Amino acid sequence: VTFSSCCYMGEIGQAFDPEKSSLAINNLYGLGNFRQIRLEGEPHADNRMVLYVIVEEKKLLEKLEFKGNKALRTKKIKEKLNLEKLAAVDEETLRRIASNIQKLYREENHHLVVVSYELISNKQNPDKAAAYFTIKEGPKSAIKRVYFVGNDHILSRKLRHILLTKENWLLNFMDNAGVYNEEMIEMDKHR
């Protein structure tokens, strides 16, 4: 393994420094090409050791494809998630991307979206793989009505006025009324 200056761990004969090795491992992970990185040492003469950096590489990405996405175009998904620069993948990477795709859909009021993925290795070159995402969008969500239960002394109409969450109406594009936002609902609970 050849190290660039960002991953430098020390010189031959230098005392072992756990901070430098930790920094080097973090820098190697930052490259995005490795699933796992670990250090192993082998005792050598004169209180010395040979240090090995053992890496497990992700598969090189040769193809990235999306199916079923109509509300969000493939180009927008790739731009928002910065997938154009993605060079290597594994199952964990695809799981994170699928989760981020779901977040993008929630921002577009598609809360019932289901994203599945598949990593298929290249038969001619097992170091390469193609990633496929299948998206089931479901219907667009909107808050039609907010109900209050247990408010014996304060009218529901008064409570509705203090909420950040608003019910859907004809001109909802002007004030984002009808948009389901979990953070706003949590703030409404506290209000």
mmCIF file of C-alpha atoms in Angstrom:
data_model
loop_
_atom_site.group_PDB
_atom_site.id
_atom_site.type_symbol
_atom_site.label_atom_id
_atom_site.label_comp_id
_atom_site.label_asym_id
_atom_site.label_seq_id
_atom_site.Cartn_x
_atom_site.Cartn_y
_atom_site.Cartn_z
ATOM 1 C CA VAL A 1 0.000 0.000 0.000
ATOM 2 C CA THR A 2 1.345 3.415 -0.925
ATOM 3 C CA PHE A 3 0.469 6.282 1.393
ATOM 4 C CA SER A 4 0.150 9.893 0.421
ATOM 5 C CA SER A 5 1.164 12.580 2.903
ATOM 6 C CA CYS A 6 -2.417 12.709 4.255
ATOM 7 C CA CYS A 7 -2.126 9.138 5.458
ATOM 8 C CA TYR A 8 1.481 9.249 6.721
ATOM 9 C CA MET A 9 2.006 7.144 9.840
ATOM 10 C CA GLY A 10 5.710 7.561 10.524
ATOM 11 C CA GLU A 11 9.136 6.650 9.318
ATOM 12 C CA ILE A 12 10.980 3.377 9.600
ATOM 13 C CA GLY A 13 12.657 3.265 12.995
ATOM 14 C CA GLN A 14 10.356 5.884 14.513
ATOM 15 C CA ALA A 15 8.494 5.153 17.776
ATOM 16 C CA PHE A 16 4.905 3.978 17.328
ATOM 17 C CA ASP A 17 2.437 6.824 17.880
ATOM 18 C CA PRO A 18 -1.228 5.771 18.325
ATOM 19 C CA GLU A 19 -2.434 9.302 17.493
ATOM 20 C CA LYS A 20 -0.673 9.258 14.107
ATOM 21 C CA SER A 21 -2.023 5.797 13.317
ATOM 22 C CA SER A 22 -5.550 6.846 14.314
ATOM 23 C CA LEU A 23 -5.288 9.935 12.096
ATOM 24 C CA ALA A 24 -3.974 7.829 9.212
ATOM 25 C CA ILE A 25 -6.848 5.345 9.536
ATOM 26 C CA ASN A 26 -9.410 8.177 9.582
ATOM 27 C CA ASN A 27 -7.806 9.716 6.496
ATOM 28 C CA LEU A 28 -7.890 6.370 4.705
ATOM 29 C CA TYR A 29 -11.577 5.938 5.577
ATOM 30 C CA GLY A 30 -12.154 9.462 4.275
ATOM 31 C CA LEU A 31 -11.085 8.355 0.820
ATOM 32 C CA GLY A 32 -14.319 6.331 0.668
ATOM 33 C CA ASN A 33 -12.751 3.255 -0.923
ATOM 34 C CA PHE A 34 -12.386 0.986 2.095
ATOM 35 C CA ARG A 35 -14.901 -1.046 4.089
ATOM 36 C CA GLN A 36 -12.510 -1.877 6.875
ATOM 37 C CA ILE A 37 -9.025 -0.796 7.914
ATOM 38 C CA ARG A 38 -7.008 -2.305 10.721
ATOM 39 C CA LEU A 39 -3.450 -2.319 11.976
ATOM 40 C CA GLU A 40 -1.475 -5.409 12.847
ATOM 41 C CA GLY A 41 1.994 -5.560 14.287
ATOM 42 C CA GLU A 42 4.639 -8.226 14.073
ATOM 43 C CA PRO A 43 7.487 -8.273 16.616
ATOM 44 C CA HIS A 44 10.916 -7.710 15.146
ATOM 45 C CA ALA A 45 14.419 -7.654 16.614
ATOM 46 C CA ASP A 46 15.637 -4.953 19.047
ATOM 47 C CA ASN A 47 12.217 -3.942 20.459
ATOM 48 C CA ARG A 48 11.009 -3.079 16.993
ATOM 49 C CA MET A 49 7.939 -4.176 15.133
ATOM 50 C CA VAL A 50 6.692 -4.329 11.592
ATOM 51 C CA LEU A 51 3.371 -2.520 11.258
ATOM 52 C CA TYR A 52 0.878 -3.687 8.630
ATOM 53 C CA VAL A 53 -2.092 -1.664 7.444
ATOM 54 C CA ILE A 54 -4.710 -4.164 6.279
ATOM 55 C CA VAL A 55 -7.508 -2.782 4.158
ATOM 56 C CA GLU A 56 -10.678 -4.320 2.802
ATOM 57 C CA GLU A 57 -11.707 -2.480 -0.338
ATOM 58 C CA LYS A 58 -15.203 -1.671 -1.470
ATOM 59 C CA LYS A 59 -16.189 -2.658 -4.981
ATOM 60 C CA LEU A 60 -15.587 -0.133 -7.743
ATOM 61 C CA LEU A 61 -18.852 1.333 -8.966
ATOM 62 C CA GLU A 62 -19.344 0.787 -12.674
ATOM 63 C CA LYS A 63 -23.063 1.585 -12.883
ATOM 64 C CA LEU A 64 -25.653 3.397 -10.747
ATOM 65 C CA GLU A 65 -29.282 3.084 -11.779
ATOM 66 C CA PHE A 66 -32.645 4.190 -10.372
ATOM 67 C CA LYS A 67 -36.060 2.714 -11.196
ATOM 68 C CA GLY A 68 -39.520 3.919 -10.234
ATOM 69 C CA ASN A 69 -38.610 7.502 -9.415
ATOM 70 C CA LYS A 70 -41.077 9.930 -10.958
ATOM 71 C CA ALA A 71 -41.477 12.673 -8.334
ATOM 72 C CA LEU A 72 -37.690 13.110 -8.106
ATOM 73 C CA ARG A 73 -35.612 12.880 -11.243
ATOM 74 C CA THR A 74 -32.439 10.802 -11.222
ATOM 75 C CA LYS A 75 -30.357 13.907 -11.915
ATOM 76 C CA LYS A 76 -31.768 15.668 -8.837
ATOM 77 C CA ILE A 77 -31.138 12.633 -6.612
ATOM 78 C CA LYS A 78 -27.543 12.386 -7.826
ATOM 79 C CA GLU A 79 -26.938 16.114 -7.351
ATOM 80 C CA LYS A 80 -28.525 16.366 -3.891
ATOM 81 C CA LEU A 81 -26.684 13.290 -2.577
ATOM 82 C CA ASN A 82 -23.440 14.085 -4.419
ATOM 83 C CA LEU A 83 -23.457 10.683 -6.129
ATOM 84 C CA GLU A 84 -21.556 11.827 -9.211
ATOM 85 C CA LYS A 85 -18.307 11.453 -7.250
ATOM 86 C CA LEU A 86 -19.179 8.034 -5.835
ATOM 87 C CA ALA A 87 -16.453 5.643 -6.974
ATOM 88 C CA ALA A 88 -16.725 2.640 -4.652
ATOM 89 C CA VAL A 89 -19.675 0.930 -2.943
ATOM 90 C CA ASP A 90 -20.656 -1.776 -0.515
ATOM 91 C CA GLU A 91 -23.935 -2.786 1.134
ATOM 92 C CA GLU A 92 -23.521 -0.205 3.913
ATOM 93 C CA THR A 93 -22.981 2.605 1.402
ATOM 94 C CA LEU A 94 -26.146 1.596 -0.460
ATOM 95 C CA ARG A 95 -28.116 1.429 2.806
ATOM 96 C CA ARG A 96 -27.064 5.009 3.640
ATOM 97 C CA ILE A 97 -27.935 6.232 0.139
ATOM 98 C CA ALA A 98 -31.374 4.567 0.349
ATOM 99 C CA SER A 99 -32.004 6.285 3.693
ATOM 100 C CA ASN A 100 -30.988 9.658 2.217
ATOM 101 C CA ILE A 101 -33.270 9.099 -0.787
ATOM 102 C CA GLN A 102 -36.158 8.547 1.636
ATOM 103 C CA LYS A 103 -35.305 11.858 3.336
ATOM 104 C CA LEU A 104 -35.339 13.631 -0.040
ATOM 105 C CA TYR A 105 -38.775 12.195 -0.767
ATOM 106 C CA ARG A 106 -40.088 13.275 2.645
ATOM 107 C CA GLU A 107 -38.993 16.826 1.777
ATOM 108 C CA GLU A 108 -41.222 16.481 -1.303
ATOM 109 C CA ASN A 109 -44.166 15.222 0.832
ATOM 110 C CA HIS A 110 -43.818 11.571 -0.155
ATOM 111 C CA HIS A 111 -43.730 9.958 3.285
ATOM 112 C CA LEU A 112 -44.670 6.413 2.282
ATOM 113 C CA VAL A 113 -41.735 5.913 -0.072
ATOM 114 C CA VAL A 114 -39.950 2.550 0.008
ATOM 115 C CA VAL A 115 -36.408 2.366 -1.359
ATOM 116 C CA SER A 116 -34.757 -0.983 -1.963
ATOM 117 C CA TYR A 117 -31.314 -1.599 -3.401
ATOM 118 C CA GLU A 118 -29.230 -4.314 -4.936
ATOM 119 C CA LEU A 119 -25.486 -4.633 -5.453
ATOM 120 C CA ILE A 120 -24.599 -6.917 -8.340
ATOM 121 C CA SER A 121 -20.981 -7.938 -8.854
ATOM 122 C CA ASN A 122 -19.495 -7.987 -12.325
ATOM 123 C CA LYS A 123 -18.965 -11.625 -13.378
ATOM 124 C CA GLN A 124 -15.881 -10.821 -15.472
ATOM 125 C CA ASN A 125 -14.332 -8.550 -12.841
ATOM 126 C CA PRO A 126 -15.400 -9.298 -9.235
ATOM 127 C CA ASP A 127 -13.786 -6.035 -8.026
ATOM 128 C CA LYS A 128 -16.494 -4.052 -9.824
ATOM 129 C CA ALA A 129 -20.224 -3.868 -9.167
ATOM 130 C CA ALA A 130 -23.406 -2.172 -10.301
ATOM 131 C CA ALA A 131 -25.852 -0.587 -7.855
ATOM 132 C CA TYR A 132 -29.594 -0.580 -8.528
ATOM 133 C CA PHE A 133 -32.186 1.343 -6.525
ATOM 134 C CA THR A 134 -35.894 0.597 -6.847
ATOM 135 C CA ILE A 135 -38.182 3.328 -5.548
ATOM 136 C CA LYS A 136 -41.880 2.875 -4.744
ATOM 137 C CA GLU A 137 -43.045 6.436 -4.231
ATOM 138 C CA GLY A 138 -46.556 6.015 -2.892
ATOM 139 C CA PRO A 139 -49.037 8.892 -2.821
ATOM 140 C CA LYS A 140 -48.095 12.463 -2.000
ATOM 141 C CA SER A 141 -48.907 13.312 1.614
ATOM 142 C CA ALA A 142 -50.815 16.305 2.906
ATOM 143 C CA ILE A 143 -52.315 17.272 6.243
ATOM 144 C CA LYS A 144 -56.040 17.530 5.576
ATOM 145 C CA ARG A 145 -57.261 18.126 9.107
ATOM 146 C CA VAL A 146 -55.760 18.601 12.583
ATOM 147 C CA TYR A 147 -57.868 17.178 15.411
ATOM 148 C CA PHE A 148 -57.602 17.865 19.134
ATOM 149 C CA VAL A 149 -58.762 15.412 21.774
ATOM 150 C CA GLY A 150 -59.248 16.231 25.438
ATOM 151 C CA ASN A 151 -59.441 20.015 25.128
ATOM 152 C CA ASP A 152 -62.456 20.656 27.339
ATOM 153 C CA HIS A 153 -61.722 24.317 28.149
ATOM 154 C CA ILE A 154 -59.980 25.658 25.023
ATOM 155 C CA LEU A 155 -61.588 25.590 21.609
ATOM 156 C CA SER A 156 -59.871 23.610 18.837
ATOM 157 C CA ARG A 157 -60.096 26.714 16.635
ATOM 158 C CA LYS A 158 -57.892 28.663 19.122
ATOM 159 C CA LEU A 159 -55.382 25.829 19.350
ATOM 160 C CA ARG A 160 -55.144 25.605 15.552
ATOM 161 C CA HIS A 161 -54.050 29.264 15.369
ATOM 162 C CA ILE A 162 -50.933 28.709 17.466
ATOM 163 C CA LEU A 163 -49.746 25.667 15.494
ATOM 164 C CA LEU A 164 -46.906 25.812 12.988
ATOM 165 C CA THR A 165 -48.494 22.856 11.196
ATOM 166 C CA LYS A 166 -51.319 24.078 8.972
ATOM 167 C CA GLU A 167 -54.097 22.195 7.231
ATOM 168 C CA ASN A 168 -54.097 21.847 3.460
ATOM 169 C CA TRP A 169 -56.140 24.441 1.567
ATOM 170 C CA LEU A 170 -56.634 25.738 -1.965
ATOM 171 C CA LEU A 171 -53.716 28.196 -1.917
ATOM 172 C CA ASN A 172 -51.308 26.007 0.054
ATOM 173 C CA PHE A 173 -48.418 26.815 -2.288
ATOM 174 C CA MET A 174 -48.304 30.309 -0.732
ATOM 175 C CA ASP A 175 -47.681 29.242 2.864
ATOM 176 C CA ASN A 176 -46.712 25.530 2.732
ATOM 177 C CA ALA A 177 -49.976 24.604 4.405
ATOM 178 C CA GLY A 178 -50.660 20.887 4.448
ATOM 179 C CA VAL A 179 -46.970 19.951 4.545
ATOM 180 C CA TYR A 180 -46.190 17.170 7.008
ATOM 181 C CA ASN A 181 -42.963 17.969 8.833
ATOM 182 C CA GLU A 182 -41.993 15.864 11.851
ATOM 183 C CA GLU A 183 -39.895 18.659 13.387
ATOM 184 C CA MET A 184 -42.776 21.129 13.182
ATOM 185 C CA ILE A 185 -45.130 18.596 14.764
ATOM 186 C CA GLU A 186 -42.709 18.112 17.672
ATOM 187 C CA MET A 187 -42.535 21.887 18.151
ATOM 188 C CA ASP A 188 -46.344 22.052 17.999
ATOM 189 C CA LYS A 189 -46.557 19.473 20.802
ATOM 190 C CA HIS A 190 -44.402 21.683 23.003
ATOM 191 C CA ARG A 191 -46.380 24.816 22.123
#
